[in-house]
Coordinates of C-alpha atoms and ligand atoms in Angstrom, one line a residue:
X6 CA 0.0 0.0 0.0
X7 CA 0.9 3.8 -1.1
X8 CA 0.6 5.9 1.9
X9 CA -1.9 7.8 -0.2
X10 CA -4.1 5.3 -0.6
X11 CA -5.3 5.3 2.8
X12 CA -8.9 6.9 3.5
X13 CA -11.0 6.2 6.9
X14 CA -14.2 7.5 8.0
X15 CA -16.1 8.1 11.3
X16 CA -19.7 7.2 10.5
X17 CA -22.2 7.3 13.6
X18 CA -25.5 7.3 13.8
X19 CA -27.3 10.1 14.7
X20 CA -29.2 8.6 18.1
X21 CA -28.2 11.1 20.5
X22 CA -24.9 12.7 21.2
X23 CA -21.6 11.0 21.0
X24 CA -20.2 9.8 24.6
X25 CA -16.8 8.5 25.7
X26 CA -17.6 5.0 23.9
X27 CA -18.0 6.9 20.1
X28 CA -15.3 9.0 20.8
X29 CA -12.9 6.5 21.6
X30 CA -13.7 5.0 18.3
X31 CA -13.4 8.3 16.3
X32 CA -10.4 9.4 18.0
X33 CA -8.8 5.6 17.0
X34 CA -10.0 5.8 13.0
X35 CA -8.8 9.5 13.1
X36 CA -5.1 8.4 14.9
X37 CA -5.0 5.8 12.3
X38 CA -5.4 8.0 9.5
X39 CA -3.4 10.4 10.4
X40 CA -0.2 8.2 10.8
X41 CA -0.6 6.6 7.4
X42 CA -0.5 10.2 5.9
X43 CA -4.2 9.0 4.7
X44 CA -7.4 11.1 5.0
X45 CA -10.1 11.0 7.5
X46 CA -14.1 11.5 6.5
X47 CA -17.2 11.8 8.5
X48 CA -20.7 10.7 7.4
X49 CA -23.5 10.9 9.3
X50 CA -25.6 7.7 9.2
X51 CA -28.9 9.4 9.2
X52 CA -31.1 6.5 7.8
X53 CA -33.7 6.2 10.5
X54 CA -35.7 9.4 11.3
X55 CA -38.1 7.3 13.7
X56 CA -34.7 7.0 15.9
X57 CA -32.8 9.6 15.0
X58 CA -32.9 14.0 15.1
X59 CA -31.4 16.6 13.8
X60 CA -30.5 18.2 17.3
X61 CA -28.1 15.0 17.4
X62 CA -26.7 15.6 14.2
X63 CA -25.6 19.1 15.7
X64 CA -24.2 17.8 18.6
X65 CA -22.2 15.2 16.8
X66 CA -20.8 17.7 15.0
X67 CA -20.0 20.3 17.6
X68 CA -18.8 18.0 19.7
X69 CA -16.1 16.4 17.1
X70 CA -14.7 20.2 16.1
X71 CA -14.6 20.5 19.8
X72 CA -12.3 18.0 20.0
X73 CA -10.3 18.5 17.1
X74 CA -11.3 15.8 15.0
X75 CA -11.8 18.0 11.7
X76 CA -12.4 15.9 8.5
X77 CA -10.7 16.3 5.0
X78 CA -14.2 16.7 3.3
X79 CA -17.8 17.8 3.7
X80 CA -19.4 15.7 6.1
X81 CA -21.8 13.1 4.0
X82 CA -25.4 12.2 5.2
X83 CA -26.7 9.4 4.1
X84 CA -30.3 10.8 4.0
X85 CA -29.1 12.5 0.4
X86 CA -28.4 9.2 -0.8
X87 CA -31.3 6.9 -1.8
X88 CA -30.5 7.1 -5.1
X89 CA -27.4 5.9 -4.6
X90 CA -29.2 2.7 -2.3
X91 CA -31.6 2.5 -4.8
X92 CA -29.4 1.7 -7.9
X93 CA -27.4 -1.0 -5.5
X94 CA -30.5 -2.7 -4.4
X95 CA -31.4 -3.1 -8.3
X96 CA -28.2 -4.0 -8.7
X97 CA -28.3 -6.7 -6.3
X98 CA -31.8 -7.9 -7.9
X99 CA -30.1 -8.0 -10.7
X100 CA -27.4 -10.5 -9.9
X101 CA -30.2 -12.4 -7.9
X102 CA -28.6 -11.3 -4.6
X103 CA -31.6 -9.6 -2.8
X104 CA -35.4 -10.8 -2.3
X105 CA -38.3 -9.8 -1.3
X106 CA -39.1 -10.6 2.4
X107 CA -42.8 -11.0 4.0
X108 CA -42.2 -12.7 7.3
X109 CA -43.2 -11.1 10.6
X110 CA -40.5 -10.2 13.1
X111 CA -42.9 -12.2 15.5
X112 CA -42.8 -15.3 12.6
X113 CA -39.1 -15.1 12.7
X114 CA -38.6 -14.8 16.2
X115 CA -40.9 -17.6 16.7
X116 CA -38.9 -20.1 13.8
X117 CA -35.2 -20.0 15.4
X118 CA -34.9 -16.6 12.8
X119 CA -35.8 -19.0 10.2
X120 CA -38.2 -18.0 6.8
X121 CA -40.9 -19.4 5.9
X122 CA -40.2 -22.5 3.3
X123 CA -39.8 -20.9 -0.2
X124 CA -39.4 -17.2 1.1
X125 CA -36.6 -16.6 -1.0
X126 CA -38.5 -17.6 -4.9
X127 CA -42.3 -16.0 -3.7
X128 CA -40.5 -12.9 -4.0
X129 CA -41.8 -11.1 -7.0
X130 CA -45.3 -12.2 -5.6
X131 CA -45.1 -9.5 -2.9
X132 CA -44.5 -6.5 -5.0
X133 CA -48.2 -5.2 -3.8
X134 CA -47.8 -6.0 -0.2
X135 CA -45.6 -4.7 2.8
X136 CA -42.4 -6.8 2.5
X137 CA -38.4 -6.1 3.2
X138 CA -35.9 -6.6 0.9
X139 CA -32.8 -9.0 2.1
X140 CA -29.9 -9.6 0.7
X141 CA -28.9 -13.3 -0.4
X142 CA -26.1 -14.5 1.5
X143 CA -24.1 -17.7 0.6
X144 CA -23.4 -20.1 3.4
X145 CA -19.7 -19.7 3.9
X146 CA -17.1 -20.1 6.2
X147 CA -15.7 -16.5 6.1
X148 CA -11.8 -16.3 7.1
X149 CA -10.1 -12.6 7.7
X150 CA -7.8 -10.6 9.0
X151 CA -8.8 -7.7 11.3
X152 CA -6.1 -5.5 12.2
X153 CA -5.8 -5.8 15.5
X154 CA -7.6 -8.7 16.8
X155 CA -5.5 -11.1 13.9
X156 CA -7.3 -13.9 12.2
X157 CA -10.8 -14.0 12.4
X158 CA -13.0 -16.9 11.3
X159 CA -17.3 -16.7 11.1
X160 CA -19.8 -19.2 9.5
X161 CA -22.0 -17.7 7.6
X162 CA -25.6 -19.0 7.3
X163 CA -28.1 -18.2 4.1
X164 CA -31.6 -17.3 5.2
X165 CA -30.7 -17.8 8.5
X166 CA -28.5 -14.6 9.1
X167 CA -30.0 -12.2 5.4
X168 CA -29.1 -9.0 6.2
X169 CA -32.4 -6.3 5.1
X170 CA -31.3 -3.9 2.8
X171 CA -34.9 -2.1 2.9
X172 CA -37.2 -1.9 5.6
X173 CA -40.4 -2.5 5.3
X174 CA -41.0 1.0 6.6
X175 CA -39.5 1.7 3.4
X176 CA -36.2 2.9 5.3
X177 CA -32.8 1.7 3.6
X178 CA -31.0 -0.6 6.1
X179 CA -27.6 -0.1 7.8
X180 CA -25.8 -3.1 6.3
X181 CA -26.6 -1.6 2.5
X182 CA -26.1 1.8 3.6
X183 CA -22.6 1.6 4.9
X184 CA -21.4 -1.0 2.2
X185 CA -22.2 1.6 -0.4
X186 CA -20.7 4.6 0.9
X187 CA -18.0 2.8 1.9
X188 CA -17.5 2.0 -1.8
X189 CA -18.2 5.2 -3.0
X190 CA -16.3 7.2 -0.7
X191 CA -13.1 5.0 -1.3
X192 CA -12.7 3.8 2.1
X193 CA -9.9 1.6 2.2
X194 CA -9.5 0.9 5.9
X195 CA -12.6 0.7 8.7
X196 CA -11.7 1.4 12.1
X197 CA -14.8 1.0 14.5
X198 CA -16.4 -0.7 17.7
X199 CA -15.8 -4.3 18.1
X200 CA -20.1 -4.4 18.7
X201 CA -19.7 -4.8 14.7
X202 CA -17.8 -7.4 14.5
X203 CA -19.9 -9.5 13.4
X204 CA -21.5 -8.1 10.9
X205 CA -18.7 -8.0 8.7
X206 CA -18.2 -11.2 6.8
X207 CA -22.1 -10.4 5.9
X208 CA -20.5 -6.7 4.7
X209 CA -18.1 -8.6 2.8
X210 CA -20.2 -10.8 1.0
X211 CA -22.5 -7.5 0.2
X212 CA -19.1 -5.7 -1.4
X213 CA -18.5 -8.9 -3.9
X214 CA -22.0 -8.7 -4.8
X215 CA -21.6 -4.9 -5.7
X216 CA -18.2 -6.3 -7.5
X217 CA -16.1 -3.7 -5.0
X218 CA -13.2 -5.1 -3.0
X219 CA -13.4 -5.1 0.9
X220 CA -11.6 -2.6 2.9
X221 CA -9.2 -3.5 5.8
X222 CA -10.9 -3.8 9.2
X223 CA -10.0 -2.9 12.6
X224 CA -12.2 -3.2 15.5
X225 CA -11.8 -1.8 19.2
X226 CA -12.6 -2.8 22.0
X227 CA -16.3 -1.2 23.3
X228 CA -16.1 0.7 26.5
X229 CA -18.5 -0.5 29.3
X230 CA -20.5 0.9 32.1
X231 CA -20.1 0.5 35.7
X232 CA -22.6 -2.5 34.7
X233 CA -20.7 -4.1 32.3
X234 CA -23.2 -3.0 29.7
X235 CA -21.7 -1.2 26.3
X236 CA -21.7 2.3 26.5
X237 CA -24.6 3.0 24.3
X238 CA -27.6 5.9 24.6
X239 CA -30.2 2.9 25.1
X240 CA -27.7 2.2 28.3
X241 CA -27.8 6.2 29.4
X242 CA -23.9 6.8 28.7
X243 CA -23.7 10.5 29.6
X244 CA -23.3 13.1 26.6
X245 CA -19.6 14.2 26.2
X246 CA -19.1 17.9 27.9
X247 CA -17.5 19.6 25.1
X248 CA -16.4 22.1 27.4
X249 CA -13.7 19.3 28.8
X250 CA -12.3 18.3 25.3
X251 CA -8.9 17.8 26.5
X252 CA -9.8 15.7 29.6
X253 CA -11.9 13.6 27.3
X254 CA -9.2 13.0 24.6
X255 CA -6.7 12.1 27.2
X256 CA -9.5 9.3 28.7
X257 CA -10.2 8.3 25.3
X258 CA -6.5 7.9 24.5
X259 CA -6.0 5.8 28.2
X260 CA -8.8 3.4 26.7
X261 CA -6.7 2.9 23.5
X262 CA -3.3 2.2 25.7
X263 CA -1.6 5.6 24.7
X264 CA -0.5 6.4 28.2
X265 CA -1.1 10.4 28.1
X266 CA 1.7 11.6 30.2
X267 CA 0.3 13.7 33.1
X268 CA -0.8 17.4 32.4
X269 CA -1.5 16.7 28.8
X270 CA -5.4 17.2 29.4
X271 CA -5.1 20.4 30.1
X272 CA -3.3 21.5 26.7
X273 CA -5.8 22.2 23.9
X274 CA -7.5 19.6 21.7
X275 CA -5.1 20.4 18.4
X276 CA -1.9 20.0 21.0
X277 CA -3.1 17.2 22.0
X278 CA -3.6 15.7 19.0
X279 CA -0.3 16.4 17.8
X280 CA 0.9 14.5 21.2
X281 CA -1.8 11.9 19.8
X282 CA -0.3 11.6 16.5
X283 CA 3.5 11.4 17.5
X284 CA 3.0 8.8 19.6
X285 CA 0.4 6.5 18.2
X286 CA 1.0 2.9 18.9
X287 CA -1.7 0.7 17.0
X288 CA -0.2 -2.2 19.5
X289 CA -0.8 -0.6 23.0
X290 CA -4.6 -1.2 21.5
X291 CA -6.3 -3.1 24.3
X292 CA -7.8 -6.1 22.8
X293 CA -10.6 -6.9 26.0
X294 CA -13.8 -4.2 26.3
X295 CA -12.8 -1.9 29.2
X296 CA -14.8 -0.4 32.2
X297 CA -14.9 3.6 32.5
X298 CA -14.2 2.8 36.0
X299 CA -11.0 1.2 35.1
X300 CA -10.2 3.9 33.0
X301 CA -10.9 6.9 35.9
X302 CA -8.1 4.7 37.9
X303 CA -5.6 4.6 35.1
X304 CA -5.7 8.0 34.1
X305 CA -2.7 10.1 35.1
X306 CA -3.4 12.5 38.1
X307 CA -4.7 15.7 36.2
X308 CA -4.9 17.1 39.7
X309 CA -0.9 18.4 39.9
X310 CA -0.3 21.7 39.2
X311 CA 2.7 21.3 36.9
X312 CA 3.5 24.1 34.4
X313 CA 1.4 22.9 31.5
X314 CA 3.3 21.7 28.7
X315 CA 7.1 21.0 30.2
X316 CA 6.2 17.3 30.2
X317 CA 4.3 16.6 27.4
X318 CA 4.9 18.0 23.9
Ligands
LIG402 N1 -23.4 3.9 12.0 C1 -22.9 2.8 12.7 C2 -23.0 3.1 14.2 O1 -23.2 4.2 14.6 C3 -21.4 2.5 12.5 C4 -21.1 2.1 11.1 C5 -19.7 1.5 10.9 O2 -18.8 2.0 11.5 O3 -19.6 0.5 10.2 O4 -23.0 2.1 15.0

């Protein structure tokens, strides 16, 4: 690989504002861009408005230029791309790769996820009625490489596991969504939470349908609550305060191993990203999920009043 070739994206949905958990991952795809001389992209995953507001979108954004995580482009929404979804899902009709879905959540849930017999070929039956569209997996044994957690093996099971690639609602899905723009923006490497780990040998099979080659993968480990839960909104993790950028970036960096050396929280967000850059070590990643309380303990005391900047920079 060039070092130009390199292009990573931050692409979160807009649910409610980011916390320590999304940051973490931003920060990571943003470190690794940065020291592969590649650029960095955000896209706002806006494909839900049942789930998802504009206030959020906002505070997405504030809260990354807070922290100094600026991108090399416009940001991208994905609301202004249906065309783009819609000529990939005809595409994948095309190639006999997506079909028409009419069973229930509750019929699923009650048949071990499994479809009713001949779900698949009634397809074109249930152009009239409310149906999903799902895309055709093949039954594989998927083997890849992530980037940090090595050699990574997942069955894959047809039927059992199709991804939808259209609501019923009518709303384009995640897992065409994010292929697509993935595509089409040229991302060549994915940094992001570990929670999506395994969606991606269904991703990959979605790429070769759509004839594009994978990216490279790297997934990090999620941060947990006090309960061991993820840190999530549906789990109340508390909005970031934008207003403590730099004691946020140097947590974030602790849950990525970086070590911050004390007093570094209190420099601004683009000195601390130059610490960040310097010294990124895509090794110190921890591979297990880690507790914020762990992380509160680890963190160097910010409490000393050394002159700011003799130790860090
Ligand atoms: N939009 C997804 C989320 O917020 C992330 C997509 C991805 O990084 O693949 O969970």
């Amino acid at each position: 690989m060039t070092a130009q070739t390199y292009c990573g994206r931050f692409a979160p949905s807009p649910t409610g504002p980011l916390h320590l958990g999304s940051l973490v991952t931003a920060l990571a795809s943003y470190l690794e861009a940065r020291t592969h001389q590649g650029s960095w992209l955000i896209r706002i995953e806006d494909l839900d408005p049942l789930r998802e507001s504009s206030e959020a979108v906002d505070l997405i954004l504030h809260s990354l230029h807070a922290h100094g995580l600026e991108a090399d482009q416009p940001v991208r929404f994905q609301s202004q791309r249906h065309g783009a979804y819609a000529e990939a899902v005809q595409s994948l009709f095309a190639h006999h790769r997506a079909y028409r879905c009419g069973c229930s959540r509750t019929y699923l849930k009650a048949n071990d996820g499994r479809h009713s017999e001949a779900c698949r070929t009634r397809s074109a039956n249930l152009e009239d009625r409310p149906h999903a569209i799902r895309f055709a997996l093949s039954d594989e044994l998927s083997q890849w490489r992530d980037n940090l957690l090595g050699p990574q093996s997942q069955t894959v099971w047809s039927e059992l596991d199709d991804p939808v690639l259209v609501r019923k609602e009518g709303f384009y899905a995640y897992q065409l969504a994010v292929v697509v723009d993935d595509i089409d923006q040229g991302i060549t490497h994915v940094v992001r939470g570990s929670d999506l780990l395994e969606m991606t040998a269904q991703q990959q099979q979605i790429y070769q349908a759509l004839e594009a080659e994978p990216p490279a993968w790297l997934h990090i480990p999620v941060i947990l609550n006090s309960d061991g839960q993820k840190l999530s909104k549906q789990n109340h993790a508390p909005a970031l305060d934008d207003a403590e950028a730099g004691k946020n970036l140097t947590t974030a960096l602790t849950a990525l191993g970086q070590a911050p050396p004390k007093g570094l929280a209190r420099r601004s967000p683009a000195d601390i990203m130059t610490w960040a850059v310097s010294h990124w070590r895509r090794d110190r990643i921890p591979r297990e999920p880690q507790s914020v309380q762990g992380l509160r303990e680890r963190e160097p005391d910010q409490s000393q009043t050394d002159r700011p900047g003799t130790d860090v920079l």
